[in-house]
Short mmCIF file of C-alpha atoms in Angstrom, two decimals:
data_model
loop_
_atom_site.label_atom_id
_atom_site.label_comp_id
_atom_site.label_asym_id
_atom_site.label_seq_id
_atom_site.Cartn_x
_atom_site.Cartn_y
_atom_site.Cartn_z
CA MET S 1 0.07 0.22 -0.02
CA LEU S 2 3.02 2.30 1.57
CA THR S 3 5.04 1.63 -2.24
CA LEU S 4 1.28 2.42 -4.19
CA LEU S 5 1.64 5.99 -2.68
CA GLY S 6 5.21 6.46 -3.52
CA PHE S 7 6.22 6.16 0.19
CA CYS S 8 9.55 4.34 0.65
CA VAL S 9 11.15 2.81 4.25
CA ILE S 10 12.81 5.80 4.99
CA ASP S 11 9.07 7.90 5.33
CA PHE S 12 7.05 4.88 6.52
CA LEU S 13 9.69 5.46 9.13
CA TRP S 14 9.38 9.21 9.95
CA LEU S 15 5.75 8.89 9.21
CA SER S 16 4.98 6.70 11.88
CA LEU S 17 7.59 8.04 14.69
CA ALA S 18 4.79 11.93 13.73
CA LEU S 19 1.88 9.45 14.03
CA CYS S 20 2.50 8.08 17.15
CA PHE S 21 3.94 11.46 19.13
CA LEU S 22 0.30 12.18 17.53
CA LEU S 23 -1.17 10.28 19.58
CA ALA S 24 0.84 10.71 22.74
CA PHE S 25 0.32 14.36 22.26
CA CYS S 26 -3.64 13.52 21.89
CA VAL S 27 -3.37 10.81 25.08
CA HIS S 28 -1.90 13.91 27.24
CA ARG S 29 -4.20 15.92 26.43
CA LEU S 30 -7.34 13.56 27.04
CA SER S 31 -5.82 11.84 30.43
CA ARG S 32 -7.24 14.46 32.10
CA TYR S 33 -10.80 13.44 31.85
CA LEU S 34 -9.60 9.61 32.89
CA PRO S 35 -12.09 9.11 36.19
CA THR S 36 -10.73 9.83 39.30
CA GLY S 37 -7.45 7.24 40.36
CA CYS S 38 -6.81 6.45 36.74
CA GLU S 39 -3.72 9.03 37.90
CA HIS S 40 -2.30 6.46 39.78
CA SER S 41 -2.11 3.51 37.25
CA LYS S 42 0.86 1.75 36.44
CA LEU S 43 0.46 2.29 32.89
CA TYR S 44 -0.69 5.32 33.21
CA ILE S 45 2.76 6.56 34.54
CA LEU S 46 4.47 4.36 32.43
CA PHE S 47 3.23 6.63 29.59
CA GLN S 48 3.97 9.55 31.14
CA ASP S 49 7.52 8.63 32.57
CA LEU S 50 8.45 7.87 28.78
CA ILE S 51 7.11 11.27 27.79
CA ARG S 52 8.18 13.82 30.17
CA TYR S 53 12.25 14.42 30.84
CA GLY S 54 13.37 16.96 32.92
CA LYS S 55 11.73 19.78 35.42
CA THR S 56 8.49 17.42 33.46
CA LYS S 57 9.35 14.96 35.05
CA GLY S 58 8.86 16.62 38.76
CA PRO S 59 4.83 16.13 39.85
CA LEU S 60 4.61 12.41 38.36
CA LYS S 61 4.69 9.83 41.19
CA ARG S 62 6.98 7.08 40.19
CA ASP S 63 8.14 3.60 41.83
CA HIS S 64 11.50 3.27 43.08
CA TRP S 65 11.95 0.66 39.61
CA LEU S 66 11.27 3.17 36.73
CA ARG S 67 13.95 5.63 38.34
CA VAL S 68 16.40 2.78 37.47
CA PHE S 69 16.49 3.81 34.65
CA ASP S 70 16.96 7.68 34.65
CA ILE S 71 19.87 9.13 33.03
CA PRO S 72 21.15 12.74 33.25
CA LYS S 73 19.44 14.68 31.00
CA ARG S 74 22.53 17.19 31.04
CA TRP S 75 23.87 14.26 29.03
CA PHE S 76 21.78 15.67 26.73
CA TRP S 77 25.33 17.09 24.64
CA HIS S 78 25.70 13.13 23.27
CA PHE S 79 23.15 13.46 20.98
CA TYR S 80 24.92 16.45 19.35
CA ALA S 81 27.78 15.21 19.74
CA ILE S 82 26.93 11.99 17.43
CA SER S 83 25.59 14.29 15.33
CA VAL S 84 28.57 16.33 14.57
CA GLY S 85 30.83 13.59 13.80
CA TRP S 86 28.37 11.38 12.27
CA ASN S 87 26.82 13.69 9.89
CA GLY S 88 30.24 15.51 9.35
CA PHE S 89 31.31 12.06 8.42
CA LEU S 90 28.61 11.85 6.16
CA ILE S 91 29.72 15.34 4.91
CA VAL S 92 33.07 14.44 3.73
CA LEU S 93 31.63 11.67 2.15
CA SER S 94 29.52 13.66 0.14
CA LEU S 95 32.04 16.45 -0.76
CA ASN S 96 34.92 13.18 -1.84
CA MET S 97 31.52 12.29 -4.08
CA ILE S 98 31.51 15.57 -5.73
CA VAL S 99 34.82 17.08 -6.26
CA TRP S 100 36.59 13.86 -6.70
CA GLY S 101 33.93 10.94 -8.22
CA GLN S 102 34.79 8.64 -4.48
CA LYS S 103 31.46 6.45 -4.31
CA PHE S 104 29.97 6.16 -1.29
CA PRO S 105 30.98 2.85 0.81
CA SER S 106 29.55 0.10 -0.17
CA TRP S 107 27.38 -0.49 3.40
CA LEU S 108 26.62 3.47 2.96
CA THR S 109 25.17 2.67 -0.27
CA ASP S 110 23.13 -1.00 1.20
CA ILE S 111 21.48 0.97 3.46
CA LEU S 112 20.41 4.36 1.11
CA ARG S 113 19.32 1.70 -1.40
CA PHE S 114 17.03 -0.55 2.26
CA LEU S 115 15.96 2.75 3.13
CA THR S 116 14.64 4.25 -0.35
CA THR S 117 12.94 0.79 -1.26
CA GLY S 118 9.27 0.82 -2.79
CA GLY S 119 10.38 4.85 -3.38
CA PRO S 120 10.03 6.89 -6.86
CA VAL S 121 13.55 7.49 -7.27
CA ALA S 122 16.67 4.98 -6.70
CA VAL S 123 20.01 5.25 -4.89
CA ARG S 124 21.68 8.47 -6.20
CA GLN S 125 24.96 8.54 -7.68
CA VAL S 126 26.32 11.99 -6.55
CA PRO S 127 24.58 14.16 -4.45
CA GLN S 128 22.36 17.10 -5.02
CA VAL S 129 23.65 20.28 -4.78
CA SER S 130 20.95 21.09 -1.84
CA ALA S 131 21.30 17.94 -0.11
CA VAL S 132 24.61 19.12 0.61
CA LEU S 133 23.75 22.13 2.01
CA VAL S 134 20.97 20.78 4.65
CA GLN S 135 24.17 18.58 5.95
CA VAL S 136 26.07 21.85 6.22
CA LEU S 137 23.21 23.05 8.07
CA LEU S 138 22.58 20.42 9.91
CA TRP S 139 25.47 19.49 11.05
CA VAL S 140 26.26 23.75 12.48
CA HIS S 141 22.93 23.38 14.36
CA SER S 142 24.60 20.93 16.08
CA LEU S 143 27.47 22.03 16.69
CA ARG S 144 26.15 25.29 17.75
CA ARG S 145 23.46 23.10 19.95
CA LEU S 146 26.68 21.12 21.32
CA LEU S 147 28.50 24.16 22.50
CA GLU S 148 25.20 25.60 24.26
CA CYS S 149 25.44 22.78 26.62
CA HIS S 150 28.28 23.21 27.55
CA LEU S 151 29.26 26.83 27.74
CA VAL S 152 25.25 28.54 27.88
CA SER S 153 22.51 25.73 29.89
CA VAL S 154 22.73 25.42 32.68
CA PHE S 155 21.38 21.63 34.13
CA SER S 156 19.93 21.01 37.55
CA ASP S 157 19.37 17.50 38.20
CA GLY S 158 16.74 16.68 35.93
CA VAL S 159 16.08 13.09 34.21
CA ILE S 160 15.51 11.73 31.22
CA HIS S 161 13.99 8.18 30.50
CA ILE S 162 16.55 5.77 29.01
CA VAL S 163 14.56 4.84 25.91
CA GLN S 164 14.53 8.15 25.41
CA TYR S 165 18.38 8.08 25.69
CA ILE S 166 18.79 5.88 22.93
CA PHE S 167 16.33 6.96 20.75
CA GLY S 168 18.04 10.73 20.87
CA LEU S 169 21.07 9.03 20.00
CA ALA S 170 20.02 7.28 17.00
CA TYR S 171 17.33 10.15 16.26
CA TYR S 172 20.57 11.59 14.32
CA ILE S 173 22.15 8.86 13.15
CA LEU S 174 18.88 8.66 11.20
CA LEU S 175 18.59 12.21 10.13
CA GLY S 176 21.93 12.34 8.44
CA LEU S 177 21.10 9.09 6.40
CA THR S 178 17.41 10.75 5.82
CA VAL S 179 18.81 13.90 4.14
CA LEU S 180 20.82 11.51 1.36
CA CYS S 181 17.79 9.55 1.28
CA SER S 182 15.66 12.47 -0.03
CA ASP S 183 18.09 13.69 -2.14
CA SER S 184 16.41 14.00 -5.06
CA LEU S 185 18.68 14.41 -8.73
CA ILE S 186 17.68 12.18 -10.81
CA ILE S 187 21.26 10.39 -12.33
CA GLU S 188 21.71 10.60 -16.38
CA GLY S 189 23.93 8.35 -17.66
CA GLY S 190 26.25 7.78 -14.88
CA SER S 191 26.78 11.72 -14.26
CA PRO S 192 24.05 14.74 -12.17
CA ALA S 193 21.27 15.77 -14.47
CA PHE S 194 22.43 19.28 -14.17
CA PRO S 195 26.02 20.17 -12.44
CA LEU S 196 26.06 21.76 -9.60
CA LEU S 197 26.39 25.82 -10.01
CA SER S 198 23.41 25.68 -12.01
CA GLN S 199 21.16 23.61 -9.35
CA LEU S 200 21.84 27.61 -7.11
CA ARG S 201 17.97 28.10 -6.56
CA TRP S 202 16.59 31.53 -4.46
CA TYR S 203 14.72 29.22 -1.70
CA TYR S 204 18.37 28.29 -1.10
CA VAL S 205 18.61 31.76 -0.21
CA ALA S 206 15.13 31.72 1.88
CA GLY S 207 15.82 28.70 3.65
CA ALA S 208 18.76 30.04 4.51
CA VAL S 209 17.69 32.89 6.49
CA LEU S 210 15.05 31.10 8.35
CA PHE S 211 17.31 28.76 9.77
CA SER S 212 20.01 31.49 10.73
CA TRP S 213 16.62 33.42 12.71
CA ALA S 214 15.29 30.62 13.97
CA SER S 215 18.67 29.93 15.50
CA LEU S 216 19.69 32.87 17.18
CA LEU S 217 15.64 33.24 18.27
CA GLN S 218 16.86 29.30 19.85
CA HIS S 219 20.03 31.09 21.71
CA ARG S 220 18.69 34.03 22.60
CA SER S 221 16.12 31.74 24.23
CA LEU S 222 18.35 30.09 26.12
CA VAL S 223 20.65 32.13 27.26
CA LEU S 224 17.04 33.51 29.01
CA LEU S 225 17.08 30.67 30.51
CA ALA S 226 20.27 29.91 31.72
CA ARG S 227 20.55 33.99 33.25
CA LEU S 228 16.95 32.70 35.45
CA ARG S 229 19.75 30.59 37.18
CA THR S 230 22.89 32.66 37.62
CA GLY S 231 23.99 35.73 38.57
CA GLY S 232 25.74 39.10 36.92
CA SER S 233 28.65 37.37 37.43
CA GLY S 234 27.37 34.30 35.63
CA THR S 235 27.67 31.59 37.83
CA VAL S 236 24.93 29.71 39.08
CA GLU S 237 23.05 31.08 41.45
CA THR S 238 20.42 28.62 41.16
CA LEU S 239 18.75 25.29 40.20
CA ALA S 240 15.34 26.22 41.26
CA HIS S 241 12.88 26.93 38.03
CA ARG S 242 11.58 30.44 37.34
CA VAL S 243 8.60 32.07 35.83
CA PRO S 244 10.57 33.54 32.37
CA SER S 245 10.32 36.53 30.68
CA GLY S 246 11.67 38.66 27.54
CA GLY S 247 12.00 37.85 23.94
CA TRP S 248 9.43 35.58 22.70
CA PHE S 249 8.89 34.01 26.30
CA GLU S 250 6.69 36.68 26.36
CA LEU S 251 3.64 34.79 23.75
CA VAL S 252 4.78 31.09 24.12
CA SER S 253 6.22 29.04 27.15
CA CYS S 254 8.74 27.10 24.83
CA PRO S 255 10.83 29.61 22.10
CA HIS S 256 13.54 27.59 21.85
CA TYR S 257 10.81 24.37 21.16
CA LEU S 258 9.32 26.83 18.31
CA ALA S 259 12.43 27.33 16.99
CA GLU S 260 13.41 24.51 16.41
CA LEU S 261 10.80 23.69 14.33
CA LEU S 262 11.59 26.64 12.31
CA ILE S 263 14.74 25.22 11.85
CA TYR S 264 13.65 21.97 10.67
CA VAL S 265 10.64 23.78 9.00
CA SER S 266 13.95 26.05 6.37
CA LEU S 267 16.27 22.82 5.78
CA GLY S 268 13.15 22.03 4.42
CA ILE S 269 13.00 24.15 1.80
CA VAL S 270 15.94 24.36 1.26
CA SER S 271 15.62 20.69 0.96
CA GLY S 272 12.90 21.50 -1.97
CA SER S 273 9.30 21.27 -1.91
CA HIS S 274 9.06 17.99 -3.30
CA ALA S 275 11.24 16.48 -0.47
CA LEU S 276 8.21 14.37 1.13
CA THR S 277 10.69 12.44 2.97
CA TRP S 278 12.21 16.20 4.30
CA TRP S 279 8.18 17.58 4.94
CA LEU S 280 7.97 14.03 7.33
CA VAL S 281 10.84 14.89 9.28
CA VAL S 282 9.09 18.48 10.09
CA LEU S 283 5.96 16.78 10.70
CA TYR S 284 7.22 14.74 13.51
CA VAL S 285 9.32 17.33 14.89
CA LEU S 286 5.45 19.90 15.42
CA PHE S 287 4.49 16.96 16.76
CA ASN S 288 7.45 16.23 19.44
CA GLN S 289 8.28 19.97 20.11
CA ALA S 290 4.34 20.00 20.49
CA LEU S 291 4.13 17.65 22.64
CA ALA S 292 7.27 18.64 25.23
CA ALA S 293 5.88 22.48 25.09
CA GLN S 294 2.82 21.14 26.59
CA LEU S 295 4.34 19.49 29.23
CA CYS S 296 6.46 22.48 30.14
CA HIS S 297 3.84 24.73 29.95
CA GLU S 298 1.89 22.97 32.08
CA PHE S 299 4.38 22.82 34.55
CA TYR S 300 4.49 26.12 34.76
CA THR S 301 1.19 26.76 35.12
CA SER S 302 0.47 24.77 38.04
CA LYS S 303 3.83 25.48 39.84
CA PHE S 304 3.33 29.32 39.58
CA GLN S 305 -0.08 31.51 40.26
CA SER S 306 0.74 34.42 38.87
CA TYR S 307 1.76 32.82 35.89
CA PRO S 308 1.30 34.44 32.19
CA GLN S 309 -2.50 33.80 31.38
CA HIS S 310 -1.53 34.73 27.59
CA ARG S 311 0.84 32.94 27.22
CA LYS S 312 0.51 29.73 24.78
CA ALA S 313 2.83 26.61 24.84
CA PHE S 314 4.00 26.41 21.98
CA LEU S 315 2.17 28.45 18.63
CA PRO S 316 1.74 32.67 19.32
CA TYR S 317 -1.84 32.99 19.82
CA LEU S 318 -2.61 29.42 18.34
CA LEU S 319 -1.28 26.51 20.79
#
């Protein structure tokens, strides 16, 4: 059925992930209507434990056995370190192919061929310039986040589930492969259909501008969050949670999550509107970040009675 729709394996994976997080978002929103006492059931607590991380785990009354699977949230930097290394490696392979004509390693070609099984286009021999641009922007994003984890963010003793940790590591590996899978260059006669320079398009600039603005928004939001715990000298004064303010925090509780979505939208623009695979990634990021923002918003509104009522969780004036 998916083959008839033009879906390949990688499309199915991202669509499945997107639908899983949409389902999780809906189930969580509807959980407030559960009969009294259901919130203490083991199944409900396990579900909440798997979707929450950091401060949003605080209100959850977890059994001791669930805490065995806790991983420090400060290990988030592992995700970005993996991404910088892996996606940097893929960039080198792509450039070697473009400049020197060196083919991808056979193991990588086999993986890409499997992930694109059922799709309308076979594995490409030469990357398209849009794919390389997306690779570079993704690498820059990961490097910035890695540096922010070490130089900007102030982590408390918050935790994530080990399943979330393993998923995060696999996520950035799959993301790098997805960029290559969404490369839509069609090869004719064993050579690129178009020279790289002739592939330059106006929407590459538009995507890069949105990427830069969204990255700046995310960085400024993370700086404002860090300042809630640091003094004027930059030293940590407290690990307590406070009400964030300033910037886009006046509109939404989690502008850094909104910025994350916009960053992926910008990469979708660079990849081109025809790249269905990457827009399925954007759909996944939308539901994933919406869920995280909703949980964070609920934490703020329950903890601080004076929390601004006009503030939305994720999308200004909407959600």
